[in-house]
Coordinates of C-alpha atoms in Angstrom, one line a residue:
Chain A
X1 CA 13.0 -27.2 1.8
X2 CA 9.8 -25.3 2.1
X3 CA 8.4 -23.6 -1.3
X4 CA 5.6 -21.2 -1.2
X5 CA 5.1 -19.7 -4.7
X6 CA 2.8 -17.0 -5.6
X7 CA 1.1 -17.4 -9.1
X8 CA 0.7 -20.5 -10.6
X9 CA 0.5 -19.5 -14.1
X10 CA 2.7 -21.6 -16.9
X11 CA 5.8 -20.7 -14.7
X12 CA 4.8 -20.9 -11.2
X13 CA 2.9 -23.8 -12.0
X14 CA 5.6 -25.9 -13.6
X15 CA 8.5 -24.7 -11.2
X16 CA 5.7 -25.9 -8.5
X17 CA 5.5 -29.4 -10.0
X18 CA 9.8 -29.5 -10.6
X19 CA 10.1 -28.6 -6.9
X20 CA 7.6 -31.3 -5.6
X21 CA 8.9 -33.9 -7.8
X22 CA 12.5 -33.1 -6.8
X23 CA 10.9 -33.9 -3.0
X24 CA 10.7 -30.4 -1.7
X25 CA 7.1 -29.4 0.2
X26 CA 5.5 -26.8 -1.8
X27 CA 2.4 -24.5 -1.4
X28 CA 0.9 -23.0 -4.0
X29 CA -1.6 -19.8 -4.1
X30 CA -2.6 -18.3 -6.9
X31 CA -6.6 -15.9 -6.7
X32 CA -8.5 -18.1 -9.9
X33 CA -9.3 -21.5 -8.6
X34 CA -9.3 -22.6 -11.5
X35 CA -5.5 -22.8 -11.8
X36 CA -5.1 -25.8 -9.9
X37 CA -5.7 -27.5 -13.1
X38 CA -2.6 -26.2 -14.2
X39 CA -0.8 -28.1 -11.4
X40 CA -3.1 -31.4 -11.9
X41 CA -2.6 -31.7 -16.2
X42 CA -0.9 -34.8 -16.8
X43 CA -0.3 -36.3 -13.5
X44 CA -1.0 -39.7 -12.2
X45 CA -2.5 -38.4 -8.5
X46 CA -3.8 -34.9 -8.0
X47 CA -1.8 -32.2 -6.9
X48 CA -3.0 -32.3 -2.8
X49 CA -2.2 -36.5 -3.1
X50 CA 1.1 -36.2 -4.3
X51 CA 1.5 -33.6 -1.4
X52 CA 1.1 -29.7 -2.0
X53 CA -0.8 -27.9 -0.8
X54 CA -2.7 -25.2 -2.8
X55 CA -4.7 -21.8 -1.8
X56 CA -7.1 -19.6 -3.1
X57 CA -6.4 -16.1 -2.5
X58 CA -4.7 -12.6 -3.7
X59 CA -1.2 -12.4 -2.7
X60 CA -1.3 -9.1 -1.1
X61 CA -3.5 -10.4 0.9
X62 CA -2.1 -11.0 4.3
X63 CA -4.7 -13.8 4.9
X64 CA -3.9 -15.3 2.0
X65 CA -0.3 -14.9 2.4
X66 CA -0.4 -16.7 6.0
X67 CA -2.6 -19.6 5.2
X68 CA -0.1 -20.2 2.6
X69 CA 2.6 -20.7 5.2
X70 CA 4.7 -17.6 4.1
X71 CA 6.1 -17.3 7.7
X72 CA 7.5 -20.6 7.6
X73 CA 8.8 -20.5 4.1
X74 CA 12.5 -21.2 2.6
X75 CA 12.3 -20.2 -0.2
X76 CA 9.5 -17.6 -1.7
X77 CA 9.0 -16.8 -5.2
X78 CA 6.8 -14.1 -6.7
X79 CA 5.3 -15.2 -10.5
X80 CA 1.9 -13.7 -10.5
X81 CA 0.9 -12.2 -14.1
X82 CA 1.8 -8.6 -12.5
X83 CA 5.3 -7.8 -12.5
X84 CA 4.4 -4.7 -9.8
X85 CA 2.3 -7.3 -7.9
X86 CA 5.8 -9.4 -7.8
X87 CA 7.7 -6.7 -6.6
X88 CA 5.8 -5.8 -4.0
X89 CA 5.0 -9.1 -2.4
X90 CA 8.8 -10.2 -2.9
X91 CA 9.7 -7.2 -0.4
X92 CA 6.8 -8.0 1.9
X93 CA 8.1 -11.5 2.0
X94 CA 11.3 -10.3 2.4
X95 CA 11.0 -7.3 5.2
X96 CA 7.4 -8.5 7.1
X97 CA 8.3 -12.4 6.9
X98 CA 12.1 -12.5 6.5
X99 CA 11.9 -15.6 4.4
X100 CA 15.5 -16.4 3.5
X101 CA 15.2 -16.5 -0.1
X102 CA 12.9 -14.8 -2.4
X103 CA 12.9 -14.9 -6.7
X104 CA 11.0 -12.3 -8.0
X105 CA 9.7 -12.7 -11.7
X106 CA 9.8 -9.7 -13.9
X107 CA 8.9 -9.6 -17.4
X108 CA 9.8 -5.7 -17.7
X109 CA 13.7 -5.5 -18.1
X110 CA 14.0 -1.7 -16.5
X111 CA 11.8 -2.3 -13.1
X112 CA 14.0 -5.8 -13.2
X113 CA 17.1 -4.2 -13.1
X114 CA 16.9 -1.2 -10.7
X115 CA 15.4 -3.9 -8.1
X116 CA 18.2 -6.5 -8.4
X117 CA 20.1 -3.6 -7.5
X118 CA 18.4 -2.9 -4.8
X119 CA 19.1 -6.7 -3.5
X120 CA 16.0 -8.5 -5.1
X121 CA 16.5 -12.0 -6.5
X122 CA 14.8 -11.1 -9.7
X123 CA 14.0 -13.4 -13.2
X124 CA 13.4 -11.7 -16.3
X125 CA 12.1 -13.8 -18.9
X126 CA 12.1 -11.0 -21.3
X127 CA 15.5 -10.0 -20.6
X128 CA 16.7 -13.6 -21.0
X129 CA 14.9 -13.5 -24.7
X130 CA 16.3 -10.6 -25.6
X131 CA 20.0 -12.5 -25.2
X132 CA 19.1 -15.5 -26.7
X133 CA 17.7 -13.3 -30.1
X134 CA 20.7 -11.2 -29.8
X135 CA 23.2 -15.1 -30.1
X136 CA 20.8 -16.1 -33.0
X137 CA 21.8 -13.3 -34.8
X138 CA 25.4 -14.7 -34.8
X139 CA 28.7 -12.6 -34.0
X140 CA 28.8 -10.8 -36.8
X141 CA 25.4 -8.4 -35.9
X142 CA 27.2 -7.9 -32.3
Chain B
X1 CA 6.2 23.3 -8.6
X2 CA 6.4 20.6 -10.7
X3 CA 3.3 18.0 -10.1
X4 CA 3.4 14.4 -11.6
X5 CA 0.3 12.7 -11.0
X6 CA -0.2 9.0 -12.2
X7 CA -3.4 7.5 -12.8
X8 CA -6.1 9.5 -14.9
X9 CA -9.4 8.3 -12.9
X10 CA -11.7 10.7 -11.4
X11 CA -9.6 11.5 -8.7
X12 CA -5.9 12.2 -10.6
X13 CA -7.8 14.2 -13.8
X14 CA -9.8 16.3 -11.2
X15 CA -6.4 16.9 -9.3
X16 CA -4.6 18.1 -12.0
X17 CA -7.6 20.3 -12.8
X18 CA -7.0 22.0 -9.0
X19 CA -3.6 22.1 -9.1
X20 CA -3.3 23.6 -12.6
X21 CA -5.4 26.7 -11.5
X22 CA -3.1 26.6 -8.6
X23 CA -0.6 27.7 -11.4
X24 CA 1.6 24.5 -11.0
X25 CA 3.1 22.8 -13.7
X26 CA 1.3 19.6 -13.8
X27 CA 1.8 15.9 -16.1
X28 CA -0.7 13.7 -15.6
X29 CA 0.0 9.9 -16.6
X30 CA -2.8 7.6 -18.0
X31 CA -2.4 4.4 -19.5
X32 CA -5.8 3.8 -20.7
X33 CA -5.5 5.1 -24.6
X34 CA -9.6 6.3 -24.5
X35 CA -9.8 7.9 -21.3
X36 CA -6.4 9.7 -22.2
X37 CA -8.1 10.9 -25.6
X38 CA -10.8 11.9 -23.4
X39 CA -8.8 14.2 -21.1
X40 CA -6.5 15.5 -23.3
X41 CA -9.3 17.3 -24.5
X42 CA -9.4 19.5 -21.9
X43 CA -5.4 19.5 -20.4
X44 CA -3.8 19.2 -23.8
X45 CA 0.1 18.8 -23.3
X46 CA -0.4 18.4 -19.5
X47 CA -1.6 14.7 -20.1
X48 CA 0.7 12.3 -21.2
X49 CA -0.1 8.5 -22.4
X50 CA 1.8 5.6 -20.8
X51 CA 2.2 3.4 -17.7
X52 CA 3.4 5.1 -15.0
X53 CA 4.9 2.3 -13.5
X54 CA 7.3 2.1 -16.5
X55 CA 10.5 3.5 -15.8
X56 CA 10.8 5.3 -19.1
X57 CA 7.4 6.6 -19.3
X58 CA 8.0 8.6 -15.6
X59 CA 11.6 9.6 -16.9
X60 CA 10.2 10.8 -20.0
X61 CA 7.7 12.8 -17.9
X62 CA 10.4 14.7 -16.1
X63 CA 10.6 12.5 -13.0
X64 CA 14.0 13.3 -12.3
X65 CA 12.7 17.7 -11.6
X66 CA 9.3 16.5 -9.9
X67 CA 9.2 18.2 -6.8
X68 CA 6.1 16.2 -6.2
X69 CA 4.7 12.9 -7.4
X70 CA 1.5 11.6 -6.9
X71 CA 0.0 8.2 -7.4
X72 CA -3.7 7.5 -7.7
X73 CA -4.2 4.6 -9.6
X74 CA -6.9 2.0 -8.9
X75 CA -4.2 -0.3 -8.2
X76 CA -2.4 -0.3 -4.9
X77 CA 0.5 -2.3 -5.9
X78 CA 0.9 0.2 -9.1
X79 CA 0.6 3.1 -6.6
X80 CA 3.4 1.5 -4.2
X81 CA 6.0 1.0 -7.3
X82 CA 5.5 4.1 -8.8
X83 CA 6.4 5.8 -5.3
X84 CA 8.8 3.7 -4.3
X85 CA 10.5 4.2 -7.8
X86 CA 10.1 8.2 -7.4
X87 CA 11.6 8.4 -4.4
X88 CA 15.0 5.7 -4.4
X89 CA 15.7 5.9 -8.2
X90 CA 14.8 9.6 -8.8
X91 CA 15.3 11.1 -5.6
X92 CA 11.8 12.9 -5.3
X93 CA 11.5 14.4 -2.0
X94 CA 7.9 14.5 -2.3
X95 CA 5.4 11.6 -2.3
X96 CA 1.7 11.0 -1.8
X97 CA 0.1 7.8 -2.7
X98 CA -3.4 6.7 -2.6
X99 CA -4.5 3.2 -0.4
X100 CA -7.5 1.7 -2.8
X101 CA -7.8 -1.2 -0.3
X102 CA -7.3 0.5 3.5
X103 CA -5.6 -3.2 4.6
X104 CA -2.9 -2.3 2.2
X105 CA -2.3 0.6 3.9
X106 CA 0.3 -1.9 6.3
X107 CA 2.4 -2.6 3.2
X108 CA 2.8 1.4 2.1
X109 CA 4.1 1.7 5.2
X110 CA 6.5 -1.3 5.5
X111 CA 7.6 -0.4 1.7
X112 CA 8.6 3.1 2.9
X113 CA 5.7 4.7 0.7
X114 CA 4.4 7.5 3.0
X115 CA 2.2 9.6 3.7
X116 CA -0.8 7.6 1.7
X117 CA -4.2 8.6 2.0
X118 CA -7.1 6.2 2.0
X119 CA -10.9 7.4 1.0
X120 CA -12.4 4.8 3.0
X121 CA -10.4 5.7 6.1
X122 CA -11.4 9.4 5.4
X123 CA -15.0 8.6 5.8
X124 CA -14.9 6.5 8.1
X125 CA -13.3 8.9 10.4
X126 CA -16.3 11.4 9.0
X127 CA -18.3 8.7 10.5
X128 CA -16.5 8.7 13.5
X129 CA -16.8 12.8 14.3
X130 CA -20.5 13.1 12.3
X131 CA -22.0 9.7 14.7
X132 CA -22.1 10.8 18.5
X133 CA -23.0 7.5 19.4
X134 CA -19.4 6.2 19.1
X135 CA -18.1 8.5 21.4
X136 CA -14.2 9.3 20.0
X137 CA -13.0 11.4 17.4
X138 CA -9.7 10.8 16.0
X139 CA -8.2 14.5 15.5
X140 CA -4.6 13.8 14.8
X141 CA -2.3 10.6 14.3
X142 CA 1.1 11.3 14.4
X143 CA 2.1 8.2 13.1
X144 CA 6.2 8.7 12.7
X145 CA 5.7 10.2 16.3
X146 CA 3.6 7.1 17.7
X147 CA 1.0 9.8 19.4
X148 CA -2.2 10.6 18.6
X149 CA -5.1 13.0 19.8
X150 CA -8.9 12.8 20.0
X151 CA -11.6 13.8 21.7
X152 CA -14.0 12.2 23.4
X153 CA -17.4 13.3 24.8
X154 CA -18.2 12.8 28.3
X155 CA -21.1 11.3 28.9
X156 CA -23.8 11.2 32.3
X157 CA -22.9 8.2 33.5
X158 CA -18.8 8.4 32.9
X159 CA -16.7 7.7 36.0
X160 CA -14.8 10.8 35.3
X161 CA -17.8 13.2 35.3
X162 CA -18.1 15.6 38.4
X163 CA -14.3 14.4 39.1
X164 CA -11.5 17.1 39.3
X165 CA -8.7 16.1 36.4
X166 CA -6.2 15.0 39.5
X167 CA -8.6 12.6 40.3
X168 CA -9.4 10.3 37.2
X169 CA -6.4 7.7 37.3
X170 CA -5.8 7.6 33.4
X171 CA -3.4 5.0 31.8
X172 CA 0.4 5.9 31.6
X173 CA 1.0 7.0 27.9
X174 CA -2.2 9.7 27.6
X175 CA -3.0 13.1 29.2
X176 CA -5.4 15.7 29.1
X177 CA -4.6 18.4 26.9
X178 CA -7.9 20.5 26.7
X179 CA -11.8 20.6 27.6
X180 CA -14.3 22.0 25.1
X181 CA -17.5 23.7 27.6
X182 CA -20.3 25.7 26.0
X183 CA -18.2 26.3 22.4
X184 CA -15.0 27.7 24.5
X185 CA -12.1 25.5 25.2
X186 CA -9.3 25.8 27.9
X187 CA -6.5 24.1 29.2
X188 CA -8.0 22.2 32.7
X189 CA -5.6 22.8 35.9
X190 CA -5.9 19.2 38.5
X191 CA -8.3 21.3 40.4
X192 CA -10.5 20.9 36.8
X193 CA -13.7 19.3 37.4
X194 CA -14.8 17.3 34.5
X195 CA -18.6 18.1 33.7
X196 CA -20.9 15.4 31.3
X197 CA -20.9 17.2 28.1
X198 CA -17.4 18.5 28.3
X199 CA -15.5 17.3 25.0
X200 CA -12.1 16.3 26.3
X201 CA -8.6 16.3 24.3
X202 CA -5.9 13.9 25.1
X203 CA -2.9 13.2 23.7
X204 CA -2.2 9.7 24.2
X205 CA 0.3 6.4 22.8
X206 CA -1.8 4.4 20.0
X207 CA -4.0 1.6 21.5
X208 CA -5.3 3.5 24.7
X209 CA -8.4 4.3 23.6
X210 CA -10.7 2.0 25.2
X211 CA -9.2 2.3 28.4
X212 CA -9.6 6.4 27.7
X213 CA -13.5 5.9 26.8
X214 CA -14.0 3.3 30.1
X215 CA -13.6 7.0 31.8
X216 CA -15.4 10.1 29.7
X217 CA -17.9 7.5 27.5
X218 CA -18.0 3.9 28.6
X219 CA -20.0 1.3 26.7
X220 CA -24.0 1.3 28.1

């Protein structure tokens, strides 16, 4: 499977490595350069050796989007730091490049909720806190 | 009418300014805490503090009665939520968002958020009408209607000039609506002769216009 992911923050980056290992191709973009490193820390060979690709570039940027091989993607997922950013790149994936699968991140629980139910594939890390408080408090504050 | 405009820069406080003395009922949204200290100075309750792209912050403005919401943040992706949000969750006929980068503009209109209005297009069409030397105005794009209408100047040397209208073979998809001579206009017959320094006024599909210029302007 192909794997573009935009953002590779402490979540993109780490799902990129997972998906790399597990022997899918991956490409990477994320706009700070300096982010590769992320993908690199702790590894044997460098990201590019053990075979992904990475790009420089905003992620509304159709350039950017392109020369990351969005048109030939599988599987698309949206985890820049901007949950609106996210949003609207999952739907251009999804409408401009028809990419078959797209997972949107989105920290705020409301904007993830009315777009799963508009059809997006979305993550809410906050939302999946908010559960995980809400069982640590045990049965009895329910 | 009830006005909701998100993003408190120059161009949101200065249009809730207008359209206040319009006598419209007006909430402008601004997530910067100063700059909202700073203009609720002057518009008192008609500013409101928060993040327009948060759900709650545009229900808790009144979203759900805004017969118009605006968004003119400096963030185009900001600008296509907020509007896309208005419109599918709360129903708001009305939309207008502003295009900070103009090759967003492509993803406003994939994402349904229409009409949008980028400065950089607006003078750059300024440019267009205010420099003769490139030849074509665009008047009017009727983009849902895939037409458009400009004008071009004819120039001496143009194929077209000292040619009747019947006999300047144009490209299928554009027509000549109207010639501008000596400040009057008028709608040309084929008999028509097209003089250098006429402006003429077609109506034509998007994507003519070179072929239209290679007749009333071409390239020296």
């Amino acid at each position: 499977m192909f794997v573009v992911i935009a953002g590779a923050g402490r979540v993109g980056s780490a799902v990129a490595r997972f998906a790399l290992a597990a022997g899918h191709d991956v490409s990477v973009l994320d706009e700070d350069p300096l982010s590769h490193e992320r993908l690199d820390a702790g590894q044997s060979t460098s990201w590019e050796d053990a075979g992904g690709r990475f790009t420089v570039g905003t992620a509304i940027e159709i350039e950017a989007l392109t020369e990351a091989g969005i048109a030939e993607a599988d599987l698309f997922i949206a985890s820049t730091n901007g949950d609106n950013t996210n949003l609207v790149i999952a739907q251009i994936a999804r409408k401009r490049f028809e990419v078959p699968r797209v997972i949107t991140r989105v920290m705020d629980p409301g904007r993830a909720t009315w777009y799963a139910e508009q059809g997006l594939e979305t993550i809410s890390p906050t939302k999946v806190a908010i559960e995980m408080f809400k069982e640590a408090l045990g049965p009895e504050a329910r | 009418m009830y006005v909701i405009i998100a993003g408190g820069g120059k161009v949101g406080w200065n249009l809730a300014r207008e359209l206040i003395g319009k006598g419209n009922e007006v909430t402008l949204l601004e997530n910067r805490r100063s700059r909202y200290l700073t203009i609720e100075q002057e518009l008192e309750h008609a500013v409101q503090y928060g993040d327009a792209t948060e759900l709650w912050v545009l229900e808790r403005a009144g979203v759900q009665r805004a017969d118009l919401v605006i968004a003119v943040t400096g963030d185009d992706e900001d600008n296509i939520l907020i509007c896309q949000v208005a419109k599918q969750k709360y129903l708001c006929e009305r939309i207008i968002a502003r295009v900070n980068n103009p090759r967003n503009r492509q993803w406003f209109e994939l994402l349904g958020v229409q009409p949008c209005v980028s400065a950089t297009d607006l003078i750059l069409r300024l440019i267009e009408h205010e420099v003769p030397s490139y030849g074509l105005v665009h008047l009017l794009d009727l983009r849902d209607e895939q037409l458009e209408i400009i004008e071009v100047e004819v120039v001496e040397t143009a194929p077209a000039a000292g040619r009747m209208v019947s006999e300047v073979t144009l490209p299928e998809g554009s027509l000549i609506i109207s010639v501008l001579r000596g400040g009057t206009g008028f709608v040309p017959t084929p008999e028509t002769v097209i003089e250098a320094g006429d402006e003429v006024l077609l109506v034509l599909d998007p994507g003519l216009e070179e072929a239209i210029t290679a007749h009333f302007a071409p390239a020296p």
